[in-house]
Tab-separated table of C-alpha atoms and ligand atoms in Angstrom:
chain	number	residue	atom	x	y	z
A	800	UNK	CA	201.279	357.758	273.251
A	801	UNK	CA	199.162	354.478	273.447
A	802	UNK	CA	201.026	351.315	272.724
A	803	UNK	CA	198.945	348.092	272.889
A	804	UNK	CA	200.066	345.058	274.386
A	805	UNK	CA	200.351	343.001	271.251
A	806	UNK	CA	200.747	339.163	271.550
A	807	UNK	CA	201.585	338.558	267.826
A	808	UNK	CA	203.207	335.203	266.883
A	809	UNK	CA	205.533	337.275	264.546
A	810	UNK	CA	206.662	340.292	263.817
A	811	UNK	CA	206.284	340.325	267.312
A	812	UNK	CA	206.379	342.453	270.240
A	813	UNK	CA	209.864	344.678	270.838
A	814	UNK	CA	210.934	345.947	274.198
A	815	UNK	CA	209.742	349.720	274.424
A	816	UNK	CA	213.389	350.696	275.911
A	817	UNK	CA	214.545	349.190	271.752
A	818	UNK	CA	212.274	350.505	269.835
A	819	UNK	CA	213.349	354.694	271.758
A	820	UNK	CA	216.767	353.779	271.228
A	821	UNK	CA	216.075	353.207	267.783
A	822	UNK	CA	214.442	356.206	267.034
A	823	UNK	CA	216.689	358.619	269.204
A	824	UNK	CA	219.749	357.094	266.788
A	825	UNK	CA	217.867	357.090	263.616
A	826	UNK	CA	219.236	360.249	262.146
A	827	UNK	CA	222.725	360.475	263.655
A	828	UNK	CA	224.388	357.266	264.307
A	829	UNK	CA	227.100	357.585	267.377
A	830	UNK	CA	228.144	360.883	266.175
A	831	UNK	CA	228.352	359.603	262.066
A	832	UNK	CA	225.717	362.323	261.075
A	833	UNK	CA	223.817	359.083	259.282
A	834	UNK	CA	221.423	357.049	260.271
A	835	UNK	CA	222.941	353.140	260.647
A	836	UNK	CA	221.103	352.604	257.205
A	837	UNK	CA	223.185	354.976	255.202
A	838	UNK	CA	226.436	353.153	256.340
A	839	UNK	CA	228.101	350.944	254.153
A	840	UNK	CA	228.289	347.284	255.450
A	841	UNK	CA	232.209	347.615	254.262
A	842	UNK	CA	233.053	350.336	256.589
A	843	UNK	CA	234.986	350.132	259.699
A	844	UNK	CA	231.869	351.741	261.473
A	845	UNK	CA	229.692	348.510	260.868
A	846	UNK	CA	232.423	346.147	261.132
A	847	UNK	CA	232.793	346.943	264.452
A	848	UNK	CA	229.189	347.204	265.419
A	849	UNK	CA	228.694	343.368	263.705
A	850	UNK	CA	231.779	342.214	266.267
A	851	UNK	CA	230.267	343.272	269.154
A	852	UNK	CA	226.531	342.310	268.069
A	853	UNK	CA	228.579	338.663	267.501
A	854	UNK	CA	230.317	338.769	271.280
A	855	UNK	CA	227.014	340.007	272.616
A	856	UNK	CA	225.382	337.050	271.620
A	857	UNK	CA	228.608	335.068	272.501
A	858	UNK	CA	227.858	336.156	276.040
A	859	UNK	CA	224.521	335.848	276.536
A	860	UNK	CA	224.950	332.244	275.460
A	861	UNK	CA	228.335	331.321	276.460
A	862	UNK	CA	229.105	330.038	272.981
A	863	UNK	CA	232.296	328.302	273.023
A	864	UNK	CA	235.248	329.169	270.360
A	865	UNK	CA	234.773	326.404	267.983
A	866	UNK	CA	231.129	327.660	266.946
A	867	UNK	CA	230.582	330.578	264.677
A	868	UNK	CA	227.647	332.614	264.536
A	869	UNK	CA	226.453	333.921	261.287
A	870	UNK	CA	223.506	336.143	260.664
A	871	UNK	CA	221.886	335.453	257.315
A	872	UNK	CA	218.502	336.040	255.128
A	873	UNK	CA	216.298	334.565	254.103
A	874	UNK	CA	214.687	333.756	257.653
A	875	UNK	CA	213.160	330.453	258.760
A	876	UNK	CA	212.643	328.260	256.023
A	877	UNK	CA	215.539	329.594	254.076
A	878	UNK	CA	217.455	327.016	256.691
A	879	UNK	CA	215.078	324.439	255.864
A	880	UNK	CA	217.238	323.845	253.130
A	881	UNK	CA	220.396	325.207	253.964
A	882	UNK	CA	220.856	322.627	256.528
A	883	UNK	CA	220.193	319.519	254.110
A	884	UNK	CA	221.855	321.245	251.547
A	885	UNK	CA	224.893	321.421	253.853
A	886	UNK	CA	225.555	319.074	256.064
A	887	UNK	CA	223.930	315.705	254.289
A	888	UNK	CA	225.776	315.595	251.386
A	889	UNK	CA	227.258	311.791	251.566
A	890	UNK	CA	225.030	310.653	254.364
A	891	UNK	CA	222.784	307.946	253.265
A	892	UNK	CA	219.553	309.951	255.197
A	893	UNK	CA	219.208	313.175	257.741
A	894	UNK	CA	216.615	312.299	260.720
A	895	UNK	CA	213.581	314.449	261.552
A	896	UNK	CA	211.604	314.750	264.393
A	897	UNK	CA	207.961	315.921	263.470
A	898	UNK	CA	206.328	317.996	266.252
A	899	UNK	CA	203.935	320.159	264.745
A	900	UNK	CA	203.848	322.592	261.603
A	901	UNK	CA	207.600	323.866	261.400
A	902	UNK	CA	209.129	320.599	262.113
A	903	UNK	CA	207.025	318.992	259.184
A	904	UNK	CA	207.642	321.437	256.623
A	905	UNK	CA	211.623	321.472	257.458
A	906	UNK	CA	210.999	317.809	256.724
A	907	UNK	CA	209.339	317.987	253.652
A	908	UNK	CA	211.913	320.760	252.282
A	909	UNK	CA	214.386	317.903	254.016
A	910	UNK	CA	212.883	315.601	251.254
A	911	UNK	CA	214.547	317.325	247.778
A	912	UNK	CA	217.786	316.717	248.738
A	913	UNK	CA	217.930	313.184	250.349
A	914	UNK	CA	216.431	310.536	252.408
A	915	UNK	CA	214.855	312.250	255.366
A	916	UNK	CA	213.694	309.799	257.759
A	917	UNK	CA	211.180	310.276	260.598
A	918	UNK	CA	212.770	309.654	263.589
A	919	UNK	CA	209.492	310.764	265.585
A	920	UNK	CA	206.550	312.106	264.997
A	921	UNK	CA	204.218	313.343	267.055
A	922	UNK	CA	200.647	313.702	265.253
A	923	UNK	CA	199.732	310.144	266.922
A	924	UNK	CA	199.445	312.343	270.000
A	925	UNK	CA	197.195	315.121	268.499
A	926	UNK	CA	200.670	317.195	268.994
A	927	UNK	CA	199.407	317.521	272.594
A	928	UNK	CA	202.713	315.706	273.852
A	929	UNK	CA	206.394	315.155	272.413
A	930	UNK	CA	208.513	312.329	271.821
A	931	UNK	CA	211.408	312.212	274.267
A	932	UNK	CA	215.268	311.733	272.359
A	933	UNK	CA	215.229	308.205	274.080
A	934	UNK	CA	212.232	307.320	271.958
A	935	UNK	CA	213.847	308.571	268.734
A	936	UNK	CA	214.574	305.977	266.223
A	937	UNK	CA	217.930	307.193	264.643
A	938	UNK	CA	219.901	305.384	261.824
A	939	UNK	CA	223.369	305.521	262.708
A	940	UNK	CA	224.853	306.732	259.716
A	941	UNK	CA	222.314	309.673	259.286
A	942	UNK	CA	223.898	312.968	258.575
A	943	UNK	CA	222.311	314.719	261.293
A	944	UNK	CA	218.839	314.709	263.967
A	945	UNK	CA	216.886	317.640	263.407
A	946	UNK	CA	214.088	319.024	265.836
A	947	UNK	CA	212.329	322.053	266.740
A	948	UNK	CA	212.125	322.909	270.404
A	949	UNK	CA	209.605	325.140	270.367
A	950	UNK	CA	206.447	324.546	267.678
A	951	UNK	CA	205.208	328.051	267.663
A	952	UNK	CA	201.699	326.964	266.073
A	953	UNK	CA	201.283	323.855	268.597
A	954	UNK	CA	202.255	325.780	271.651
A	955	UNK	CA	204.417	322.826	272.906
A	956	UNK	CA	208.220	323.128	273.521
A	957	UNK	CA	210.420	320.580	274.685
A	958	UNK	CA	211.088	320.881	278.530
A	959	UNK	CA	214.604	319.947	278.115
A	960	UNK	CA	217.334	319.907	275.565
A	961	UNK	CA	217.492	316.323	274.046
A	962	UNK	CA	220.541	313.863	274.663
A	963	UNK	CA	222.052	312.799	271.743
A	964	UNK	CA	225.653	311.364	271.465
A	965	UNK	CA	225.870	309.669	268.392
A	966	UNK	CA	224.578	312.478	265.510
A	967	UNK	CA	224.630	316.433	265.340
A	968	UNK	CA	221.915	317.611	266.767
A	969	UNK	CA	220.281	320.394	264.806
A	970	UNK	CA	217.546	322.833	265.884
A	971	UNK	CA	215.149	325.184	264.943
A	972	UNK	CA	214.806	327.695	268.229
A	973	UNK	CA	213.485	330.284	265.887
A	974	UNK	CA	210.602	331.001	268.483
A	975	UNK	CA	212.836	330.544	271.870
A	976	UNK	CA	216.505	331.330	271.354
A	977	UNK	CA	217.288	333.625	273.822
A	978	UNK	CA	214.234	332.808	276.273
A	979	UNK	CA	215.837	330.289	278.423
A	980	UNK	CA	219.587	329.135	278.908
A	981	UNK	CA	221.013	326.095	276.642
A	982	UNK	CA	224.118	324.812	276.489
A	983	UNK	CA	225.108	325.051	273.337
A	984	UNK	CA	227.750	322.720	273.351
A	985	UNK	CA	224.672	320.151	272.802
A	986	UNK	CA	224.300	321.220	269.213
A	987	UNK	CA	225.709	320.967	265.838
A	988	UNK	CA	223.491	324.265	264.545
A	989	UNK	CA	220.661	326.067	265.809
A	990	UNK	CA	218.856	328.580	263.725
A	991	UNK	CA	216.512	331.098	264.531
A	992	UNK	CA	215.098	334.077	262.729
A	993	UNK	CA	214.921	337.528	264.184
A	994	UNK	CA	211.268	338.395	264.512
A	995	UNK	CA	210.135	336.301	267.413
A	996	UNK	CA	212.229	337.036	270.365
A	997	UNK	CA	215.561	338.338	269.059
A	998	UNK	CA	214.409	341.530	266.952
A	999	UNK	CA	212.698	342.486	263.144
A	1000	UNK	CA	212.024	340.179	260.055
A	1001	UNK	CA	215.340	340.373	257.660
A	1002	UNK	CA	218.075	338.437	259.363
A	1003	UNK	CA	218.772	335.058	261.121
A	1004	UNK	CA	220.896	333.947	263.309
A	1005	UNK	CA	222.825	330.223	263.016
A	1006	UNK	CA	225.110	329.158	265.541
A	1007	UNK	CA	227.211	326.115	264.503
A	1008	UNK	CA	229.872	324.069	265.123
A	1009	UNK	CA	232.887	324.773	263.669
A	1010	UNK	CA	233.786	320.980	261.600
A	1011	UNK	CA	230.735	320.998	260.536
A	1012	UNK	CA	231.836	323.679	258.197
A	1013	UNK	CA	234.065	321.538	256.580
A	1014	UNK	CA	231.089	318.839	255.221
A	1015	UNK	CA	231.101	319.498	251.730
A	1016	UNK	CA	227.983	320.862	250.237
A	1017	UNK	CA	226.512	319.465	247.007
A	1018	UNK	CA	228.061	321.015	243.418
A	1019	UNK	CA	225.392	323.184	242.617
A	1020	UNK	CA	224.380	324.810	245.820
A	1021	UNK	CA	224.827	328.471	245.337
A	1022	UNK	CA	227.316	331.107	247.425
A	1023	UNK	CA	224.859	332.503	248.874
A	1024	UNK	CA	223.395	329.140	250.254
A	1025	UNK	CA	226.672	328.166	251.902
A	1026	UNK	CA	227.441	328.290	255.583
A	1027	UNK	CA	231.141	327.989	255.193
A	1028	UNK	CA	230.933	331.235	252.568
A	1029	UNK	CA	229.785	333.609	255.407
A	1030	UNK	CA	231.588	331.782	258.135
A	1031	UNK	CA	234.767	332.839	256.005
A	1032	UNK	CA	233.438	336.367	255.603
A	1033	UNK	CA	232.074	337.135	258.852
A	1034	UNK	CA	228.336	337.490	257.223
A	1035	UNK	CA	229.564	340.502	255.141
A	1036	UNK	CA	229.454	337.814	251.519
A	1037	UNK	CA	227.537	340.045	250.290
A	1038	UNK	CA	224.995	343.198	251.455
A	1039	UNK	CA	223.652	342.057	254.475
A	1040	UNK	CA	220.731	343.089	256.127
A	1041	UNK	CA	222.068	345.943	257.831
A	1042	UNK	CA	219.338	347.420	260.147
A	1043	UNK	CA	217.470	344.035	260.987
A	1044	UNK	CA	221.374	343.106	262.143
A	1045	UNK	CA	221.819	346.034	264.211
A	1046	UNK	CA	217.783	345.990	265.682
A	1047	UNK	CA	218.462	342.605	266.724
A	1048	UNK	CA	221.661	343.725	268.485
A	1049	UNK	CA	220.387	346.628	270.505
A	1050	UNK	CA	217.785	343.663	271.868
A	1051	UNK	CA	221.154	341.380	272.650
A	1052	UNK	CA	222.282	344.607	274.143
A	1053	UNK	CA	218.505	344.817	276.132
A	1054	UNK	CA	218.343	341.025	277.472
A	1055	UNK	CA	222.032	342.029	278.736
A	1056	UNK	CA	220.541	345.208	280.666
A	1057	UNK	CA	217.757	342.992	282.287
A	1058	UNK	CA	220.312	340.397	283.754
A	1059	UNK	CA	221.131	338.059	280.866
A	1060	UNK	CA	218.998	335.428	279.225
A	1061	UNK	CA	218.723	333.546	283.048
A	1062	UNK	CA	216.537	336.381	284.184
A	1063	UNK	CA	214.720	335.722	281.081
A	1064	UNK	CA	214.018	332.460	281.736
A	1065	UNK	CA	212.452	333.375	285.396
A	1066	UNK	CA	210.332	335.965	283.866
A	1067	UNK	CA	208.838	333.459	281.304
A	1068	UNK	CA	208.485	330.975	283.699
A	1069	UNK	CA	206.405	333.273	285.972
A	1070	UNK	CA	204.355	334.660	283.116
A	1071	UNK	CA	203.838	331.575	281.238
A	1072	UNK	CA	202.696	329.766	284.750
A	1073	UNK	CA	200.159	332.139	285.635
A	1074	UNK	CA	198.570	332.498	282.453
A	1075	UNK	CA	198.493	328.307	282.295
A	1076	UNK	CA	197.052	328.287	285.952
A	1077	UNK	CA	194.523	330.843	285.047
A	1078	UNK	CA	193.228	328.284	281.974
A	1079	UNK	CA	194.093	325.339	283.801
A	1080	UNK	CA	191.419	326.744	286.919
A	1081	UNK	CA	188.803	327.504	284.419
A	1082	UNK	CA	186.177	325.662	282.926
A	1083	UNK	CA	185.648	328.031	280.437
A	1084	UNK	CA	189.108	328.177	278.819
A	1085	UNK	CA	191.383	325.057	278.033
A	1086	UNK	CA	194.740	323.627	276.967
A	1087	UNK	CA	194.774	319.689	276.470
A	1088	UNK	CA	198.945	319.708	276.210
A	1089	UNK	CA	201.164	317.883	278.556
A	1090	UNK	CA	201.669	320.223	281.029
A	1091	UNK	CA	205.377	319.434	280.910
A	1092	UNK	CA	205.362	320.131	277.602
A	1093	UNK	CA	203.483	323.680	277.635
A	1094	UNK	CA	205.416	326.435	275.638
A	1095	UNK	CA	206.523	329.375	277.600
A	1096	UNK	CA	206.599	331.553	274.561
A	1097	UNK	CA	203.056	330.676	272.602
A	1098	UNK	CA	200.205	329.961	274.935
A	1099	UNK	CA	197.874	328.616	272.621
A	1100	UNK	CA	193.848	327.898	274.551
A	1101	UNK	CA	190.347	326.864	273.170
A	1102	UNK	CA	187.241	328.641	274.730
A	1103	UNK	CA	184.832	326.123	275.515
A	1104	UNK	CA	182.286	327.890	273.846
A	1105	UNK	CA	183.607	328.621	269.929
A	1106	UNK	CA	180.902	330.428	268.808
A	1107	UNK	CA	182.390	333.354	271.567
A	1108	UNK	CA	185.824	333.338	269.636
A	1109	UNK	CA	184.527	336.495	267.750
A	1110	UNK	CA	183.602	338.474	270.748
A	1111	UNK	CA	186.652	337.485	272.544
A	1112	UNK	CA	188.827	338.441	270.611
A	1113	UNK	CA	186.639	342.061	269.241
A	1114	UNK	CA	186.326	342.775	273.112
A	1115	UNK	CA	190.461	342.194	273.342
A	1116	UNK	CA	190.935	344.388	270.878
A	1117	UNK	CA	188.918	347.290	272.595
A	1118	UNK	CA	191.337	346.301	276.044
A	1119	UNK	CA	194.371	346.821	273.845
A	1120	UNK	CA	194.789	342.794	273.666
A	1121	UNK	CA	196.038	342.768	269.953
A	1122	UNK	CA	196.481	339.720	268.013
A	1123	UNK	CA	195.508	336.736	269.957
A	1124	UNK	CA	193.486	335.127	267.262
A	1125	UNK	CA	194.773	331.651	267.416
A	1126	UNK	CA	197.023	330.047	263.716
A	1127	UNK	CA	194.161	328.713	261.523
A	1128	UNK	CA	195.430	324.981	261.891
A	1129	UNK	CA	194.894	324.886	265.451
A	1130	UNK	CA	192.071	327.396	266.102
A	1131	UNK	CA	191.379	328.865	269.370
A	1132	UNK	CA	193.231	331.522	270.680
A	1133	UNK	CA	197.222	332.030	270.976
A	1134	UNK	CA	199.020	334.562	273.068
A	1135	UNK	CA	202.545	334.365	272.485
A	1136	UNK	CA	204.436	336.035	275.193
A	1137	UNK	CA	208.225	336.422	273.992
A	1138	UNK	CA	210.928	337.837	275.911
A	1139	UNK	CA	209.587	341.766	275.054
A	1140	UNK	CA	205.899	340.950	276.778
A	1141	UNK	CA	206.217	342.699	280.004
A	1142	UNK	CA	204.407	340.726	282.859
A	1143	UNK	CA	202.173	343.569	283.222
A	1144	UNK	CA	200.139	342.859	279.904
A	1145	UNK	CA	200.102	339.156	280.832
A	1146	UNK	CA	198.435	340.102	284.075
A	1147	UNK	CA	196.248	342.422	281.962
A	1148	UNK	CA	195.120	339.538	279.737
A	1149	UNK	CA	194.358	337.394	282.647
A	1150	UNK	CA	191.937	339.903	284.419
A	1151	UNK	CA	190.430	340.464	280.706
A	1152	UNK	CA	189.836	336.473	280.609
A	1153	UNK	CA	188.294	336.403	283.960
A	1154	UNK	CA	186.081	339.672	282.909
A	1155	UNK	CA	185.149	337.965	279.701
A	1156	UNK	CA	184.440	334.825	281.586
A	1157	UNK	CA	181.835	336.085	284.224
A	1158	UNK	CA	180.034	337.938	281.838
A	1159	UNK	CA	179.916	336.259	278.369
B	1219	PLP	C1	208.281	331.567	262.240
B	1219	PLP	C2	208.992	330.276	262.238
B	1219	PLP	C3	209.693	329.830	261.106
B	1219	PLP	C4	209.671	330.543	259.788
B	1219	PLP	O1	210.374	331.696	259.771
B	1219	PLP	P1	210.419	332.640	258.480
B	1219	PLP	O2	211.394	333.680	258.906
B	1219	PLP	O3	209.032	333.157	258.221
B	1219	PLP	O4	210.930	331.828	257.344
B	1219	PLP	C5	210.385	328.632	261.210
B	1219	PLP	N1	210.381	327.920	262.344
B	1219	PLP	C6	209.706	328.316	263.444
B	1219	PLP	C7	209.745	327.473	264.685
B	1219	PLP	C8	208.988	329.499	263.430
B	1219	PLP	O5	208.310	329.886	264.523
């Protein structure tokens, strides 16, 4: 068997140990003589497996009583509207803070369904620093802040969870839930589909506070678009995305078997600082971001030489160093280096870059 080390924004990387679990259950679940995707959501059998994906995640986080944790479709952008068309009905705006591509299209899906004001923005940096929360300009009577805390285009992540008192403070951690410890207790919702760090494309995860359930959304949002819907039936509205659900629990189940998500957070610390020191001691690869602000999930670097891009990434390739093309926008290269990266291919794309170096 040869598996590459693939640093793939998303679909990305799963952990090895998953993916053989997966396949050693895929044609008798637990003794059901099915495979999980022959169950129906309705039975007992998946009812309980949803529970204890739910108190999984519950533990890894510590996620206090009055949040509930819903896992949805529609991925990404599908709460790009959800939370406007939620939570700012009778607000006279919703506050955004623009960091990079995510952030600005949340904002301009923000846009159809009220006054969303920037509260920051930070293109007047080149995206290669953030605005701090004390720097936000918030009107008081907004309906919420939202932010992203880890631009997964940019590379650049904010080093801490911003303070806010006055507002709910929504997130999109769609690229780093799970790869550090927050306290969630900070936040009104976070959000975060599967296909980064928590699992496969076809379900998200929201985590939110329980009141702000009871903010009415406007008359014709649909069902299907309403948090307080699935809050009431424990995500099982209608047919939810069965396997995606239970893929994304057997990785709850993996970050548990590792040490929880505060040995995850050491691990990407080490492996994002070595790869940054590696760039950072080279003259022929570079990263102009605020070191502070560096993402510990994308790495995103320029060669200084862009007519080598092509080579680079062809002589990657033939190393088993899959998908490090950098996103259009930005250009360059991008390795993104989720929970599932073992260090070991992050140490085997730092010898390639110091191969590549001495002898392109
Ligand atoms: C990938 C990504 C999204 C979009 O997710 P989809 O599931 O494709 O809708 C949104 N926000 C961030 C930060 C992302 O990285």
């Amino acid at each position: 068997m040869s598996r590459v080390y693939n640093f793939s924004a998303g679909p990305a990387q799963l952990p090895l140990e998953v993916l053989q679990q997966a396949q050693g259950e895929m044609l008798d679940w637990h003794h059901t003589g099915m495979s999980l995707m022959e169950i129906p959501h309705r039975s007992e059998n998946f009812e309980k497996l949803a529970a204890s994906i739910e108190q999984d995640l519950r533990d890894l986080l510590d996620i206090p009583s009055d949040y509930s944790v819903l896992f949805l479709h529609g991925g990404g952008r599908t709460q790009f509207a959800m939370v406007p068309m939620n939570l700012a009905q009778g607000y006279s705006s919703m506050a955004y803070v623009n960091t990079g591509v995510w952030s600005e299209l949340a904002f301009e899906e923000a846009k159809r369904y009220g006054h969303a004001h920037v509260a920051a923005c930070a293109s007047k940096n080149n995206y290669l620093d953030l605005p701090l929360a004390p720097e936000w300009d918030l009107p008081a009577d907004a309906a919420y802040v939202h932010y992203t805390d880890n631009e997964t285009i940019q590379g650049i992540e904010y080093p801490a969870i911003p303070e806010i008192s006055k507002l709910p403070l929504i997130t999109d951690m769609s690229s780093n839930l799970l790869s550090k410890l927050i306290d969630v207790k900070k936040f009104g919702l976070i959000y975060a589909c599967a296909q980064k760090n928590l699992g496969i494309a076809g379900i998200t995860v929201v985590i939110i506070r329980k009141d702000l359930l009871e903010r009415t959304p406007f008359d014709f949002t649909p069902s299907m678009l309403r948090y307080a819907v699935h809050a009431k039936d424990k995500s099982l509205y209608n047919t939810p995305a069965t396997y995606p659900w239970y893929l994304t629990g057997l990785v709850f189940n993996w970050i548990k078997q590792q040490g929880g998500v505060a040995k995850m957070a050491e691990h990407n610390q080490r492996k994002a600082a070595k790869l940054y020191k590696m760039i950072d001691n080279s003259d022929f690869y570079t990263n102009k971001i605020n070191p502070l602000c560096r993402s510990k999930m994308n790495v995103v670097f320029q060669l200084h030489d862009e007519a080598l891009n092509q080579k680079f990434l062809a002589d990657a390739n033939k190393h088993g160093l899959i998908n490090l093309k950098g996103h259009r926008i930005v250009g360059g290269m991008r390795a993104s280096i989720y929970n599932a990266m073992p260090e070991k291919g992050v140490d085997a794309l730092i010898e390639f870059m110091r191969d590549f170096e001495r002898t392109a």
